[in-house]
Short mmCIF file of C-alpha atoms and ligand atoms in Angstrom, two decimals:
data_model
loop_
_atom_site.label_atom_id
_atom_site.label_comp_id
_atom_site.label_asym_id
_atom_site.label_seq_id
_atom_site.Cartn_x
_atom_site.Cartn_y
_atom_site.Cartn_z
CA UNK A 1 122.33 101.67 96.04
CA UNK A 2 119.55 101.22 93.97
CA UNK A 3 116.05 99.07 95.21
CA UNK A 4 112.59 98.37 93.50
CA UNK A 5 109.91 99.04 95.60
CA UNK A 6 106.55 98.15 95.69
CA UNK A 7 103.39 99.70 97.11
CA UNK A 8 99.97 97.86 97.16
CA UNK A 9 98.56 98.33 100.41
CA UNK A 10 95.12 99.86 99.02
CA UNK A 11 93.95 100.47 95.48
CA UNK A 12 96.92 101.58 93.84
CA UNK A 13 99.54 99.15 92.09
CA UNK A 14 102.51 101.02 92.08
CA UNK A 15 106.55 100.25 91.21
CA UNK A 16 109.46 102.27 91.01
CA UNK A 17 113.03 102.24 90.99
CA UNK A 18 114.60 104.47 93.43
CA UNK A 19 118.25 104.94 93.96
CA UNK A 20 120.71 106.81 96.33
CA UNK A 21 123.07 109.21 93.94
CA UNK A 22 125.44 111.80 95.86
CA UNK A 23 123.30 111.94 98.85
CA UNK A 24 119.78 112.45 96.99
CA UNK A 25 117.22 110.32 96.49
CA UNK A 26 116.77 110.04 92.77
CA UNK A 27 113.38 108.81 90.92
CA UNK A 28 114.70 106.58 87.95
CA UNK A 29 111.09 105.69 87.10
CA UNK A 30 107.72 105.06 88.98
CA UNK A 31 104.48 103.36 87.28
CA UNK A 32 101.17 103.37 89.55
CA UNK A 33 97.96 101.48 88.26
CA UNK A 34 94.90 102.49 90.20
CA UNK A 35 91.56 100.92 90.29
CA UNK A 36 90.04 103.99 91.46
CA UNK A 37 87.55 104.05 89.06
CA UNK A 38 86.12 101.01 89.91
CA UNK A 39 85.71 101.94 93.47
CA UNK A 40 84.30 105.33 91.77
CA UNK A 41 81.32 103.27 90.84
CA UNK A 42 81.13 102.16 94.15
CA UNK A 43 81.52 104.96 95.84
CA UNK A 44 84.07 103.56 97.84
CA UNK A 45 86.30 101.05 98.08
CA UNK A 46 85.11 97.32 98.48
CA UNK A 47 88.22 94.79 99.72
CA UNK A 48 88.51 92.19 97.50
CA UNK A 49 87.79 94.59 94.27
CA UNK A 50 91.03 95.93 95.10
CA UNK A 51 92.70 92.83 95.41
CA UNK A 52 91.55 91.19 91.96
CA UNK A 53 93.08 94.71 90.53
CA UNK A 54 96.43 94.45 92.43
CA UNK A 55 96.95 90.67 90.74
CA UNK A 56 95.82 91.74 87.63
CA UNK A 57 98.07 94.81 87.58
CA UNK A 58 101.20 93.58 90.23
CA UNK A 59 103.27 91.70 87.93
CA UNK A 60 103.07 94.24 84.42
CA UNK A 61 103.55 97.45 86.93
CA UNK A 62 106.67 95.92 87.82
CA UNK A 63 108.17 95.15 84.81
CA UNK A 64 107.31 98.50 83.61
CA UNK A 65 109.23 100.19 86.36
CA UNK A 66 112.35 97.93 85.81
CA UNK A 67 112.20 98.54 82.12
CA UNK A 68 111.41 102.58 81.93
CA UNK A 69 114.44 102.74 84.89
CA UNK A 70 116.89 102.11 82.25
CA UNK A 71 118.60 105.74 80.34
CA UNK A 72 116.73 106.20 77.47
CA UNK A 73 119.61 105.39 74.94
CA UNK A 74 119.82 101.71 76.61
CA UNK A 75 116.24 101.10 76.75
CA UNK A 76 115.08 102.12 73.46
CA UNK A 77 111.29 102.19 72.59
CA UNK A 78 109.84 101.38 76.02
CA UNK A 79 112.82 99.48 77.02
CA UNK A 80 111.69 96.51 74.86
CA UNK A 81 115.59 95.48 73.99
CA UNK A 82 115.91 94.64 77.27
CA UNK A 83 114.06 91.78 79.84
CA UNK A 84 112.97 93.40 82.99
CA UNK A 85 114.22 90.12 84.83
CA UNK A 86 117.64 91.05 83.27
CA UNK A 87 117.55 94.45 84.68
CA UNK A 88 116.64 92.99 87.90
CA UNK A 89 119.14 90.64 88.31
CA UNK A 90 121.65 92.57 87.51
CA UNK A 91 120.54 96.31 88.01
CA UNK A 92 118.44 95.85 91.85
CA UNK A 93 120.29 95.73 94.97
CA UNK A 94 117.15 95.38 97.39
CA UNK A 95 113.17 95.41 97.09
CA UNK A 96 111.43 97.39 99.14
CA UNK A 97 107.95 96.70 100.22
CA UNK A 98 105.11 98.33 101.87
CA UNK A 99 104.29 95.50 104.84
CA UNK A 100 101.08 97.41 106.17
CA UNK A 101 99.17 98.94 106.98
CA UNK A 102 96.45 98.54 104.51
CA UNK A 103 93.42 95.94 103.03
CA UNK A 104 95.22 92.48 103.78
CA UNK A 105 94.17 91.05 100.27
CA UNK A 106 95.66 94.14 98.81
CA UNK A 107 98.71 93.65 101.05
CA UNK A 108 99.22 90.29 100.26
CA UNK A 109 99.48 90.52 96.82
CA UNK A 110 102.74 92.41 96.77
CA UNK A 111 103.94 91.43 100.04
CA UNK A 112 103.74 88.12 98.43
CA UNK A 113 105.06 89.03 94.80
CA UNK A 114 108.32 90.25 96.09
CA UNK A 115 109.05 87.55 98.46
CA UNK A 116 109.27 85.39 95.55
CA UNK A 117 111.37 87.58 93.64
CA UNK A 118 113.53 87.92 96.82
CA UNK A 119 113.68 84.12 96.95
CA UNK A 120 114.41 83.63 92.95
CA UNK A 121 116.67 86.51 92.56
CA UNK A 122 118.13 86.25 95.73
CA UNK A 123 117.77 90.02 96.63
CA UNK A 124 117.45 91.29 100.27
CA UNK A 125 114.14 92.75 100.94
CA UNK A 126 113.59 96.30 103.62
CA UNK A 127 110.28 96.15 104.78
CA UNK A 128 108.08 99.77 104.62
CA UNK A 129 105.79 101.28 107.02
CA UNK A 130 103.34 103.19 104.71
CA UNK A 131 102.05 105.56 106.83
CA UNK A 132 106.04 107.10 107.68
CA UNK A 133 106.76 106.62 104.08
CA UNK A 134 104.23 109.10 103.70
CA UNK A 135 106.33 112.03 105.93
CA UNK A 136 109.41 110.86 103.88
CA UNK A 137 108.57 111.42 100.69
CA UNK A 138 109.45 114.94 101.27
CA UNK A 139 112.91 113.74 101.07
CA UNK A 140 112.46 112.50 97.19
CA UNK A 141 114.70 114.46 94.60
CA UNK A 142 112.28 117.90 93.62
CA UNK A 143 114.69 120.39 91.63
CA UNK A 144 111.62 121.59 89.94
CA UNK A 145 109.41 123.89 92.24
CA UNK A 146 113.30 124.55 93.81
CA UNK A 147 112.45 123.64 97.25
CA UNK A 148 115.09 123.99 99.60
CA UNK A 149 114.46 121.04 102.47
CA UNK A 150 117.66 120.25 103.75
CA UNK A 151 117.70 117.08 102.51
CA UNK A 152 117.53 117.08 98.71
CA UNK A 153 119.02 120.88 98.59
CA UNK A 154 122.17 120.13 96.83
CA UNK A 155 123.77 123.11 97.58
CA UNK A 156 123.99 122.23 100.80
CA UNK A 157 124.77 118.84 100.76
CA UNK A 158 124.13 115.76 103.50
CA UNK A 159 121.17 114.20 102.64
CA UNK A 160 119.39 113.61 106.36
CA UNK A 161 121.34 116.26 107.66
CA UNK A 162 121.12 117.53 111.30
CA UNK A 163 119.14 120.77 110.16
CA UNK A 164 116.28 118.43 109.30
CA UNK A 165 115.76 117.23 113.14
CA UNK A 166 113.75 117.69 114.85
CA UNK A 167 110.63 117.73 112.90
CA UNK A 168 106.92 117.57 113.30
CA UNK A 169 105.03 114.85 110.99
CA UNK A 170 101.77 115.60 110.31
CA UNK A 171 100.20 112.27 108.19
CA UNK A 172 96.51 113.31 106.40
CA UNK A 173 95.68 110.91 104.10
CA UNK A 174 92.18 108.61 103.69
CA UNK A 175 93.20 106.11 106.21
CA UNK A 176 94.99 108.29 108.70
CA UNK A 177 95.52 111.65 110.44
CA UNK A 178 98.62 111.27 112.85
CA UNK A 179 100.67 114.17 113.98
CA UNK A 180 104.69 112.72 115.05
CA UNK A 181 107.46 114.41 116.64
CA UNK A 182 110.72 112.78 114.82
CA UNK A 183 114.16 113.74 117.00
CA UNK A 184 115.98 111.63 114.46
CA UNK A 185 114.45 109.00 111.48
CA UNK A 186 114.72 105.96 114.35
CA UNK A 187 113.49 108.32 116.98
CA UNK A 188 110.30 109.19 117.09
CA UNK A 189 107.26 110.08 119.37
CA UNK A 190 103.36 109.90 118.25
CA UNK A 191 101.55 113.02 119.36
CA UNK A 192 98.13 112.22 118.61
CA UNK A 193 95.68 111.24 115.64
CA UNK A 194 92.09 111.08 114.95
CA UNK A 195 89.74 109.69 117.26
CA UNK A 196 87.30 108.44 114.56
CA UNK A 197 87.54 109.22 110.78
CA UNK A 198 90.53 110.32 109.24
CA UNK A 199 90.95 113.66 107.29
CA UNK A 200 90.65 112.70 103.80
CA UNK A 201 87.83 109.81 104.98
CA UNK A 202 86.02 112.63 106.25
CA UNK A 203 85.75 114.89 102.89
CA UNK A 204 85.29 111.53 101.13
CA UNK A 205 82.05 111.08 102.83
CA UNK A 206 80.81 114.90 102.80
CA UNK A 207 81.48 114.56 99.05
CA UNK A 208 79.37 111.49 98.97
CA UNK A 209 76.28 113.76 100.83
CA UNK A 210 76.99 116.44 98.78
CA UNK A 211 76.76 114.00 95.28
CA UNK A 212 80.60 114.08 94.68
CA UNK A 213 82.63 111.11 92.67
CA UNK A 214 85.12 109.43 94.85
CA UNK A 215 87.28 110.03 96.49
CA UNK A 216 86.28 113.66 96.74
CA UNK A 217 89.18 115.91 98.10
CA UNK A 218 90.65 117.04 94.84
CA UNK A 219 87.11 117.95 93.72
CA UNK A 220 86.20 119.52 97.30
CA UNK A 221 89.22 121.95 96.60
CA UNK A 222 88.45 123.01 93.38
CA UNK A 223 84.30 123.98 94.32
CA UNK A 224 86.59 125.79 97.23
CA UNK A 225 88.89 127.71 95.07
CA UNK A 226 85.69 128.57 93.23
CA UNK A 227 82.96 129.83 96.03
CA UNK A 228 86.35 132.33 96.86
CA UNK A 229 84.57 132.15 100.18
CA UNK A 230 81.46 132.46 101.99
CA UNK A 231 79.93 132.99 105.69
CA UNK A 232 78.66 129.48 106.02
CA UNK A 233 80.65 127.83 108.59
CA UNK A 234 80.95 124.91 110.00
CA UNK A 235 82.76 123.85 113.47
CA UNK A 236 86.44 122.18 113.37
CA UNK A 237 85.95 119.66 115.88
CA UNK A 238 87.78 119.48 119.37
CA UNK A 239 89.78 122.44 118.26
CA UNK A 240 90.08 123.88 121.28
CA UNK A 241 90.85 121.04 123.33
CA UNK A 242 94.23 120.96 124.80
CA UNK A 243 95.00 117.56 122.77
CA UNK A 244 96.68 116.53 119.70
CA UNK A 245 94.14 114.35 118.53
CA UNK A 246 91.52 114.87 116.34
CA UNK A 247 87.42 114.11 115.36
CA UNK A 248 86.06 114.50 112.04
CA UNK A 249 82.59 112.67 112.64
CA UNK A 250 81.25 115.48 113.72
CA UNK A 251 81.82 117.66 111.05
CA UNK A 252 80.34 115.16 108.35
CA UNK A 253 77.01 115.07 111.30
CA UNK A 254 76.84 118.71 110.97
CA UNK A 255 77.26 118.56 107.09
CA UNK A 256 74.50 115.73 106.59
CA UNK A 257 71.96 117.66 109.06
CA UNK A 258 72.41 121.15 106.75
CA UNK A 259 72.13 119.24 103.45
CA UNK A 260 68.91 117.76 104.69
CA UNK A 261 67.31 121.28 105.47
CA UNK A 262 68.56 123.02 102.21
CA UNK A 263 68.27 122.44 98.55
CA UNK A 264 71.62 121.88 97.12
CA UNK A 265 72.14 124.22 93.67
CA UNK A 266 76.00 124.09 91.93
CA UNK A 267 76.88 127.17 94.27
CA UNK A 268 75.79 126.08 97.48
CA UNK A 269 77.50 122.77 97.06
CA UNK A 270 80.63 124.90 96.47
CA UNK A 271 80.09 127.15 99.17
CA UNK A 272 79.70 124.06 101.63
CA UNK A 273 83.00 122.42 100.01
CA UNK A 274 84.92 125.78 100.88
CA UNK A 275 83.28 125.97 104.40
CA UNK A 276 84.01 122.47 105.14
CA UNK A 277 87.89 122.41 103.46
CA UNK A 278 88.24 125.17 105.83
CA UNK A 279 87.02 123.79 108.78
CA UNK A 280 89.25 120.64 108.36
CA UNK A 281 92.06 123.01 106.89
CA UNK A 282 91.64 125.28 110.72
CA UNK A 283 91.87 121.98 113.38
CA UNK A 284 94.87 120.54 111.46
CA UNK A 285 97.09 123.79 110.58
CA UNK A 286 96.46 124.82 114.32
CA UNK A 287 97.21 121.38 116.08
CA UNK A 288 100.36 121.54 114.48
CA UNK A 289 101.82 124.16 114.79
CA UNK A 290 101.19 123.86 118.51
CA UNK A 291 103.30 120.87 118.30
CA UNK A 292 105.64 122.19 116.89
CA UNK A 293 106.08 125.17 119.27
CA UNK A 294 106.36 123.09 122.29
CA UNK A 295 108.71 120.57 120.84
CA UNK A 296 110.54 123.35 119.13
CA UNK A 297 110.67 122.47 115.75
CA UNK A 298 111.78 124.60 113.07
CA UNK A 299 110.26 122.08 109.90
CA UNK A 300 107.13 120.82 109.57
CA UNK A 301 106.70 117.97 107.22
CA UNK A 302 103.52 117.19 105.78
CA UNK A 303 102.15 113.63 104.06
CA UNK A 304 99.33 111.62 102.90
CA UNK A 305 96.81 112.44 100.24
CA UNK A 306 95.42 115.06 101.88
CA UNK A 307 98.93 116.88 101.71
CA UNK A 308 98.15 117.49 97.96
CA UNK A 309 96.01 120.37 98.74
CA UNK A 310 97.75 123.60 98.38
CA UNK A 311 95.50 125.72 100.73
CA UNK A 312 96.57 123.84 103.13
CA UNK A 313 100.13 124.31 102.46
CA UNK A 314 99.34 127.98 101.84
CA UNK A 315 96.89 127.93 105.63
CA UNK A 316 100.22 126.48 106.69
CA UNK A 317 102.68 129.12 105.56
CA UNK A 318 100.28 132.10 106.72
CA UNK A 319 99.36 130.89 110.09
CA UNK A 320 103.37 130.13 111.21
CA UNK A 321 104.27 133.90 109.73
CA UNK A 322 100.63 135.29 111.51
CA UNK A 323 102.04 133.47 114.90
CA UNK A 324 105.60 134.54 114.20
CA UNK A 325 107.33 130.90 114.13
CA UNK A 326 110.35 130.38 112.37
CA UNK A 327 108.53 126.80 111.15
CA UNK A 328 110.01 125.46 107.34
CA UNK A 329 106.78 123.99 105.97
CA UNK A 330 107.26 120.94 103.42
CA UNK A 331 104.74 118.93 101.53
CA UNK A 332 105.80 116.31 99.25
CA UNK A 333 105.48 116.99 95.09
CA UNK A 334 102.09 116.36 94.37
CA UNK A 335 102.38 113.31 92.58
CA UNK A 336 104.25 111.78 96.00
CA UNK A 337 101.48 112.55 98.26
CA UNK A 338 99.14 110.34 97.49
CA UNK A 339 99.82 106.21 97.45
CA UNK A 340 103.57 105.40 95.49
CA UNK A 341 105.94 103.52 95.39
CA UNK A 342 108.61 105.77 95.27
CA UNK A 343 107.94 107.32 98.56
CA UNK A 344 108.45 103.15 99.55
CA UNK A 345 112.05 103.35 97.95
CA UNK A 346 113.11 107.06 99.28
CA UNK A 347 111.95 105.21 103.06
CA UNK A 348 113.88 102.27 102.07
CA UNK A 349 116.78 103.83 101.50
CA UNK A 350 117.03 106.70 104.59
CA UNK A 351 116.74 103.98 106.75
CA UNK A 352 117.93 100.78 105.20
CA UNK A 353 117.12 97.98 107.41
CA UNK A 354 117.61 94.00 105.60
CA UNK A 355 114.64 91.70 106.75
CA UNK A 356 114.82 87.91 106.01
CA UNK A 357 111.79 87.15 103.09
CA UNK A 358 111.23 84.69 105.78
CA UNK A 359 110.02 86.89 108.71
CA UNK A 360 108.01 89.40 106.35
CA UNK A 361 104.04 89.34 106.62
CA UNK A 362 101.82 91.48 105.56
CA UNK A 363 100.33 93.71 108.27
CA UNK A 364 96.94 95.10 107.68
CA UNK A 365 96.79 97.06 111.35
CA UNK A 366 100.38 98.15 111.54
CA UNK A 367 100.82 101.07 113.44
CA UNK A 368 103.86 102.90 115.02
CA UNK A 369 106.33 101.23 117.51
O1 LIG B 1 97.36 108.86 100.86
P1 LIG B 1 96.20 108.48 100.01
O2 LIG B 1 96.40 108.39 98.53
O3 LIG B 1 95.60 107.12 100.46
C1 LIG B 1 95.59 106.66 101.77
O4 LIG B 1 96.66 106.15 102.24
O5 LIG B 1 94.53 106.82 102.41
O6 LIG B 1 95.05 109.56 100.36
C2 LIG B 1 93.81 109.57 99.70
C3 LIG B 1 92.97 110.70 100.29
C4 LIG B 1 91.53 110.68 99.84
O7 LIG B 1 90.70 110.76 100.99
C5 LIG B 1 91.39 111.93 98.98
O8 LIG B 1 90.10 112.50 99.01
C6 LIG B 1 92.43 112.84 99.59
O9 LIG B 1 93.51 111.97 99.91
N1 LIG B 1 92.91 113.89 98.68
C7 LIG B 1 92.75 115.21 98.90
C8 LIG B 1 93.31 115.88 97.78
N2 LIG B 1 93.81 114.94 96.93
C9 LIG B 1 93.56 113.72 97.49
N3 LIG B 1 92.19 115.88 99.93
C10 LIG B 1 92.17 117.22 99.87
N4 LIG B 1 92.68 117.94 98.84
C11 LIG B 1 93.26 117.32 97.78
N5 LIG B 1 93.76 118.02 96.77
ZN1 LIG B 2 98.59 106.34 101.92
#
């Protein structure tokens, strides 16, 4: 089984083609255009910027990814012997599509786009909930760094295999900080999220006090890794409070009232990005792991932008060892935390579900059932 799927739900364009081989979900290529640094300019991202992107770039990202999906000896220089609508037609069992949640233009444009290929090339379409591709791209082919997540260890086989259930989610991206108990990929519980701004929304707009490009996390983690530390500290909000949700409005209050009393130089801005990535690091390591301790999970699977930080994966792996739980912690390869399409395509095909073109619309505030 091999689908195209599609991901424009914000201000990445992205394509891939993603297929099922043996029980692993195999990468046979992935193109993402981003406007990012458009919204760089902007500091942010404004709607319908992103939207005039995703036309420009929708239809070229896709042929791209049909083309480069070919081996190497068939597709010659770029592919360019062969028409990506022949590789389509022929090649493409199913498009899959992120439906939502997301910026509706942005949404629209590929929600849109693929319906009409649906309709023209008469493929069947599986609609994609972003936010659990997110958690799911864990489960995308990584013999590389050698990880050994149930699912893609080859070694030991079934793909989706019991071992991988239960597990806690824990989505940290710009948009969203959820925490999910899955008993099975249909099955699933949400635990909490944040009660204002998300994670990776949250260092976005301390980076934006602190004089930071956009979006700032990457950036926030390297001034981190550079102060080593410091004793500046800032609070992790609602920490303590016997709740899996979350609060990061406080944290950027407490940031803006401190830069207003002190003069920023190059080391204090680092010192502040280490004292903040560790607050945020603290309230999300320790909220989950308390999940997963009282639904007794054994693998924690992490997703979302935000997920590309390694000291969080490292916070993670020293505070479940510290606390002596026998908790797996898995974060995505880098390049699959942030927004792809081939997280879209590795969803798709876990849990392949057919939707009619018909009954697909985009939904911009799609949450969990
Ligand atoms: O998942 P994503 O690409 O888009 C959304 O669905 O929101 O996440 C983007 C977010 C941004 O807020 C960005 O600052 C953050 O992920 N991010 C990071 C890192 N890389 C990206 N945050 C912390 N550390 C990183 N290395
Ligand atoms: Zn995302």
């Amino acid at each position: 089984m091999r689908v195209l799927a599609i991901e424009s739900s914000c201000d990445e364009t992205s394509a891939a083609v993603v297929e099922k081989r043996n029980n692993q979900i195999v990468v046979c290529s992935s193109v993402t255009a981003t406007s990012l640094t458009i919204h760089a300019k902007t500091g942010g991202i404004i709607p319908e910027n992103a939207a005039r992107e995703q036309v420009k770039y929708i239809m070229p990202t896709i042929e791209e990814a049909l083309r480069l999906s070919l081996p190497a000896g068939k597709a010659g220089v770029h592919g360019s012997q062969f028409k990506a609508r022949e590789i389509l037609e022929s090649d493409i069992d199913a498009i899959a599509i992120t439906y939502g949640p997301g910026l509706i233009g942005s949404l629209l444009v590929g929600v849109e786009t693929i319906k009409t290929l649906a309709y023209v090339f008469n493929k069947p379409v599986i609609p994609v909930n972003h936010l659990l591709a997110h958690l799911f791209a864990n489960f995308i082919e990584n013999e590389a760094d050698g990880r050994k997540l149930p699912a893609t260890n080859k070694a030991r086989g079934q793909m989706l295999e019991a071992s991988s259930f239960p597990f806690i989610g824990l989505i940290v991206s710009g948009g969203h900080t959820d925490l999910l108990y899955f008993k099975n990929i249909e099955e699933y519980k949400w635990l909490g999220g944040t009660r204002d701004d998300a994670a990776g929304e949250a260092l976005d707009k301390i980076g934006r006090l602190l004089g930071l490009k956009y979006p700032a996390g990457a950036e926030i983690e390297q001034r981190a890794k550079r102060a080593g530390k410091t004793t500046l500290r800032f609070k992790s909000p609602i920490i303590n409070e016997e709740t899996f949700d979350f609060s990061f409005s406080g944290l950027k209050t407490e940031v803006l009232r401190y830069v207003q009393k002190n003069k920023l130089t190059e080391k204090l801005v680092n010192e502040i990005c280490f004292a903040v990535q560790k607050a945020v690091l603290d309230v999300l390591v320790k909220k989950t792991l308390a999940a997963a301790e009282k639904y007794n999970c054994k693998t924690v699977l992490l997703g979302g932008g935000v997920s590309a930080n390694q000291a969080l994966l490292e916070k993670f792996k020293l505070e479940a060892s510290s606390q002596k739980l026998e908790a797996n912690i898995f974060a995505p390869e880098q390049k699959y935390c942030t927004d792809n399409a081939t997280m879209i395509g590795a969803y798709a095909l876990l849990n392949y579900k057919e939707v009619p073109w018909q009954k697909i619309h985009a939904e911009p505030d799609l949450y969990f059932d």
